[in-house]
GROMACS .gro file of N, CA, C and O in nm:
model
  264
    1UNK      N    1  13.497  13.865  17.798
    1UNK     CA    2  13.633  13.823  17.821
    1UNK      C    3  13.640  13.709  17.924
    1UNK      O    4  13.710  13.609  17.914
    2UNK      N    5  13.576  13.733  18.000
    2UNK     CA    6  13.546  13.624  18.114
    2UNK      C    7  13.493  13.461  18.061
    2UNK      O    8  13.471  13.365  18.135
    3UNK      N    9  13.485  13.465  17.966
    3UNK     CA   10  13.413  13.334  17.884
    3UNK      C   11  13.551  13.253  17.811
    3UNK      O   12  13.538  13.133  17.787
    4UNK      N   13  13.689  13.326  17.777
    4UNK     CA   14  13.804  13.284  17.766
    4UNK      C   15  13.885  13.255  17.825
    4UNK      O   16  13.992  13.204  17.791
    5UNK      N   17  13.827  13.295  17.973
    5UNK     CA   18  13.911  13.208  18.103
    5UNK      C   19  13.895  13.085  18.144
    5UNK      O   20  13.800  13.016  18.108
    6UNK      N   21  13.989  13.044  18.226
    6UNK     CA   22  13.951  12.915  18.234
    6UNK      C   23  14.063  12.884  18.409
    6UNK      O   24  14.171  12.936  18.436
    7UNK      N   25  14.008  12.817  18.465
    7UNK     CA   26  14.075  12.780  18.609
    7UNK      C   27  14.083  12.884  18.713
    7UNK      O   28  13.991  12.964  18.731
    8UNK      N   29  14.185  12.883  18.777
    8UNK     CA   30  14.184  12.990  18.904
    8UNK      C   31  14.168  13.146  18.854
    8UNK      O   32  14.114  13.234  18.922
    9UNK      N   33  14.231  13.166  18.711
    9UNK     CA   34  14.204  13.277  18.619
    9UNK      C   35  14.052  13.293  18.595
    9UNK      O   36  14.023  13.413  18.595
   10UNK      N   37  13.963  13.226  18.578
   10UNK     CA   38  13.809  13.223  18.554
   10UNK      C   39  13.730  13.272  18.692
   10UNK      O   40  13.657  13.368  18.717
   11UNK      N   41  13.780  13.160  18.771
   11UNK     CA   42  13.713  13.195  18.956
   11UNK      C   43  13.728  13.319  18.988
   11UNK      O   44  13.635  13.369  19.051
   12UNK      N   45  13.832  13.396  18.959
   12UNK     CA   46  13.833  13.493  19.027
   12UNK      C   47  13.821  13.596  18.943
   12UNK      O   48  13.844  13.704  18.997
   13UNK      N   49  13.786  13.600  18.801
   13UNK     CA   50  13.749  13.692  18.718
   13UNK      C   51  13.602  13.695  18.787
   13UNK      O   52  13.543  13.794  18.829
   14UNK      N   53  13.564  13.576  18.789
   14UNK     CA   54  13.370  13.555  18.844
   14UNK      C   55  13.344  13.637  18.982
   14UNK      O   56  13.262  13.723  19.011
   15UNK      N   57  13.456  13.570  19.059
   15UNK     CA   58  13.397  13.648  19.174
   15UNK      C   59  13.414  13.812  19.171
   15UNK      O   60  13.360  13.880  19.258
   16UNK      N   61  13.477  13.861  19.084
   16UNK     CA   62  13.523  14.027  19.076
   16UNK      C   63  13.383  14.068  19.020
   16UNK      O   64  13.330  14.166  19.073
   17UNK      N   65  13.323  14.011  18.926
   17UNK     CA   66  13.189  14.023  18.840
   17UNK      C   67  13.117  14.022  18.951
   17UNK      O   68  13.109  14.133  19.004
   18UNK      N   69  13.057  13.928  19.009
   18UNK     CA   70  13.001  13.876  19.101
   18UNK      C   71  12.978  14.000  19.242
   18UNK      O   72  12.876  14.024  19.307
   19UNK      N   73  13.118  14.059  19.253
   19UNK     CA   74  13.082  14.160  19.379
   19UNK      C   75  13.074  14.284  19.335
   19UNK      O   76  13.056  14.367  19.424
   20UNK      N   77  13.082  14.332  19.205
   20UNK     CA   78  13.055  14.428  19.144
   20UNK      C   79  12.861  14.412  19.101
   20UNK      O   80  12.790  14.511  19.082
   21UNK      N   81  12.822  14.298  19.095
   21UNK     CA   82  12.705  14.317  19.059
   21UNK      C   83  12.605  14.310  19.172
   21UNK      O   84  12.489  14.349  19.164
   22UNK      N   85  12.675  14.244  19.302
   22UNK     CA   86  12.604  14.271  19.440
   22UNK      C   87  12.603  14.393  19.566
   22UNK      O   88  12.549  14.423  19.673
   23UNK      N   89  12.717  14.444  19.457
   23UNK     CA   90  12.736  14.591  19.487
   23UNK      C   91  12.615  14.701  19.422
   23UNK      O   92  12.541  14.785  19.472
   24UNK      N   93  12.635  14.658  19.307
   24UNK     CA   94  12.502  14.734  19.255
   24UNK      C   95  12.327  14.655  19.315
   24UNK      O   96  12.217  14.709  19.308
   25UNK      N   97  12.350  14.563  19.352
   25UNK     CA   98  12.180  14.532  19.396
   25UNK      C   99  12.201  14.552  19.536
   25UNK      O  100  12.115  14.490  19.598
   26UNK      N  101  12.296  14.625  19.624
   26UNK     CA  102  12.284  14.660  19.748
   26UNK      C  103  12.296  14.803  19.704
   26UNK      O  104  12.234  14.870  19.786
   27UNK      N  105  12.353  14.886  19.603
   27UNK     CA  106  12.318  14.989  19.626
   27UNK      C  107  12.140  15.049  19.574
   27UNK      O  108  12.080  15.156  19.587
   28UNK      N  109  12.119  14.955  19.531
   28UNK     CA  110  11.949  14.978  19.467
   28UNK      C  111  11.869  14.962  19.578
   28UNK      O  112  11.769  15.031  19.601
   29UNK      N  113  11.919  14.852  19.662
   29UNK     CA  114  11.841  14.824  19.762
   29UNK      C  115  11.756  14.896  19.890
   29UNK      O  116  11.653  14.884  19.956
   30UNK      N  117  11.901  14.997  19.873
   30UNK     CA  118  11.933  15.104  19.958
   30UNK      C  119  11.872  15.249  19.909
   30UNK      O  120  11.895  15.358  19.960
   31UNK      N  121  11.794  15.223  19.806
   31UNK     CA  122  11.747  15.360  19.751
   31UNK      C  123  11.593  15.294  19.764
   31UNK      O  124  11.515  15.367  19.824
   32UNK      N  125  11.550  15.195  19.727
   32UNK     CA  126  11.456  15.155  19.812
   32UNK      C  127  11.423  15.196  19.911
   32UNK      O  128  11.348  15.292  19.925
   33UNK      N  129  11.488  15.110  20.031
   33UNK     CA  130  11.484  15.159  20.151
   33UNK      C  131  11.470  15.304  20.197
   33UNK      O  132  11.394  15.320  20.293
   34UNK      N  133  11.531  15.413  20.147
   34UNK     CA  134  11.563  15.547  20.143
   34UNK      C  135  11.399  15.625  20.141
   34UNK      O  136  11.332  15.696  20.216
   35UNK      N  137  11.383  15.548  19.980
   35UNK     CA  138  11.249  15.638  19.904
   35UNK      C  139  11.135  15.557  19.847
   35UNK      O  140  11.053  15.612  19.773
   36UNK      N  141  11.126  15.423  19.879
   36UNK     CA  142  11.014  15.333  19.844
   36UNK      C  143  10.944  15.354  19.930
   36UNK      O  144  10.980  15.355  20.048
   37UNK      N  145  10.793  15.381  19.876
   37UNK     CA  146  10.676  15.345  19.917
   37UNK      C  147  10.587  15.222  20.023
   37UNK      O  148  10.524  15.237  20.128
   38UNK      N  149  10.618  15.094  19.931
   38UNK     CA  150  10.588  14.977  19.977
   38UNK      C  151  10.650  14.925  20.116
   38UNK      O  152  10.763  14.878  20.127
   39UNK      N  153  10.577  14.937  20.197
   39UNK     CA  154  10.640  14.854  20.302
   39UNK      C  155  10.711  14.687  20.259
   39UNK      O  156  10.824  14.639  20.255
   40UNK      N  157  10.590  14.644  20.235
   40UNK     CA  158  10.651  14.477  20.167
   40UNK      C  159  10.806  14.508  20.061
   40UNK      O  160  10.913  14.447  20.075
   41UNK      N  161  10.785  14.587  19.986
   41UNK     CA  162  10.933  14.624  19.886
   41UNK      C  163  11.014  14.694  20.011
   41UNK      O  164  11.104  14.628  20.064
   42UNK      N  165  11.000  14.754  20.033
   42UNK     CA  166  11.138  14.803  20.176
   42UNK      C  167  11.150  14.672  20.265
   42UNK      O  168  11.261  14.654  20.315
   43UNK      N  169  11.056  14.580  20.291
   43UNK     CA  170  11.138  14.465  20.365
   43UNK      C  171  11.207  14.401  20.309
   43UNK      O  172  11.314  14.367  20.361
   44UNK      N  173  11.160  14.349  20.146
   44UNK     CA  174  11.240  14.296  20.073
   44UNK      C  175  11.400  14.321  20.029
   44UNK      O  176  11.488  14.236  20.014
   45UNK      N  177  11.409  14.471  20.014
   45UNK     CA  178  11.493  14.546  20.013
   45UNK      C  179  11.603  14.552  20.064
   45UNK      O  180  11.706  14.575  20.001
   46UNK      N  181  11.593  14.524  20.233
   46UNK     CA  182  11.621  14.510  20.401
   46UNK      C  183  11.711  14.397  20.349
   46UNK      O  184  11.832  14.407  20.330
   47UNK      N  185  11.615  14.255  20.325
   47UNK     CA  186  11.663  14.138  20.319
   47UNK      C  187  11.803  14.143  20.182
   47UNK      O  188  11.915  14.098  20.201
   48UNK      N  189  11.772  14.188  20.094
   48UNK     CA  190  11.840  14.170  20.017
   48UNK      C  191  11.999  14.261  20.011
   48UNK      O  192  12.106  14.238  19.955
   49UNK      N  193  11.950  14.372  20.100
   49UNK     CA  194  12.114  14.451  20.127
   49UNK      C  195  12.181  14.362  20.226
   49UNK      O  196  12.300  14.334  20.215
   50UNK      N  197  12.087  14.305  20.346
   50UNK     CA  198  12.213  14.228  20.431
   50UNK      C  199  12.259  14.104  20.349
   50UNK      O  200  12.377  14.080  20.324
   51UNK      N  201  12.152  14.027  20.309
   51UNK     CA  202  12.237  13.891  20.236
   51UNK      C  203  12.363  13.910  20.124
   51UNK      O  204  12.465  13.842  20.116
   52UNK      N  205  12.320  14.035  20.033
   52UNK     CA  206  12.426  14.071  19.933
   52UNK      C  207  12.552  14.144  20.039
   52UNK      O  208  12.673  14.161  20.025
   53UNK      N  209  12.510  14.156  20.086
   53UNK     CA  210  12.664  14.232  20.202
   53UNK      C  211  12.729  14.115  20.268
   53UNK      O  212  12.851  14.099  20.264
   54UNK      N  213  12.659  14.047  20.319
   54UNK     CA  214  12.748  13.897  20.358
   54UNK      C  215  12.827  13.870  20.236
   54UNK      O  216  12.949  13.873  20.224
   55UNK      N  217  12.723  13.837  20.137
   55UNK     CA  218  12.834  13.733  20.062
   55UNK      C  219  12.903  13.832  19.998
   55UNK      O  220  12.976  13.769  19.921
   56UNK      N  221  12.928  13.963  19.981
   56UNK     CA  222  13.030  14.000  19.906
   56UNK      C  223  13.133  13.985  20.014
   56UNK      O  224  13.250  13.952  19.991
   57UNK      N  225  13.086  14.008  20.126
   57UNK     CA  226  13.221  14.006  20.213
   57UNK      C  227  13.314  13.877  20.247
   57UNK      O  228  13.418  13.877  20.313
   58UNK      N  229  13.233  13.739  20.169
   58UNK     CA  230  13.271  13.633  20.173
   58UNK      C  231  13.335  13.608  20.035
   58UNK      O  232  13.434  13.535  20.031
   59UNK      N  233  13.299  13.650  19.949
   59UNK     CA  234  13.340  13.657  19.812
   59UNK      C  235  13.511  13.725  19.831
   59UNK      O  236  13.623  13.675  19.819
   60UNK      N  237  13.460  13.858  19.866
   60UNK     CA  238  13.632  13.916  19.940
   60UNK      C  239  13.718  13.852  19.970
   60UNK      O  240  13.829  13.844  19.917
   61UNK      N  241  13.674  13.792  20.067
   61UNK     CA  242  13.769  13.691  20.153
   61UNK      C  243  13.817  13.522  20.058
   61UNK      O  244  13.905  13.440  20.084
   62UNK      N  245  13.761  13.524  19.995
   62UNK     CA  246  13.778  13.417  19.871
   62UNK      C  247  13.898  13.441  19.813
   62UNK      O  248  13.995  13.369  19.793
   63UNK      N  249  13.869  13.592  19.781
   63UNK     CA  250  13.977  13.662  19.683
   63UNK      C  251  14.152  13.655  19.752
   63UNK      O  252  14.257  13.617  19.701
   64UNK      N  253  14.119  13.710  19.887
   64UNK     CA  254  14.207  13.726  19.932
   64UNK      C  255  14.269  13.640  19.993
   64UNK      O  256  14.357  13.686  20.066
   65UNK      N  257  14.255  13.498  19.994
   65UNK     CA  258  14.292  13.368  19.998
   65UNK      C  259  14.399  13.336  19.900
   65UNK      O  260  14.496  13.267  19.930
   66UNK      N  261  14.374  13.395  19.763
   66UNK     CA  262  14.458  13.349  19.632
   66UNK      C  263  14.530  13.414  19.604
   66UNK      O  264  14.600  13.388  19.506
   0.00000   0.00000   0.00000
């Protein structure tokens, strides 16, 4: 459905996609962290829950601009 949008209707269909799917790779991240083995994969892990937590929280704030 998102492929029939178009303008401020499109942007912010994307960014709703967008923090729904960095929601899910911070919650994976976090089960990592929890129950992974790998030290190197739990740092990676680390890195990737704070950066996806920034930008959803910047993504948010996008939203709530419009």
């Amino acid at each position: 459905a998102i492929d029939q949008l178009s303008g401020p209707a499109y942007d912010i269909a994307w960014l709703n996609a967008m923090i729904e799917h960095h929601e899910g790779a911070v919650a994976i991240g976090k089960e990592e962290i929890a129950s992974g083995q790998s030290h190197d994969l739990i740092d990676v892990a680390k890195k990737v829950v704070i950066t996806q937590q920034a930008e959803i929280i910047e993504m948010k704030r996008l939203l709530d601009e419009n």
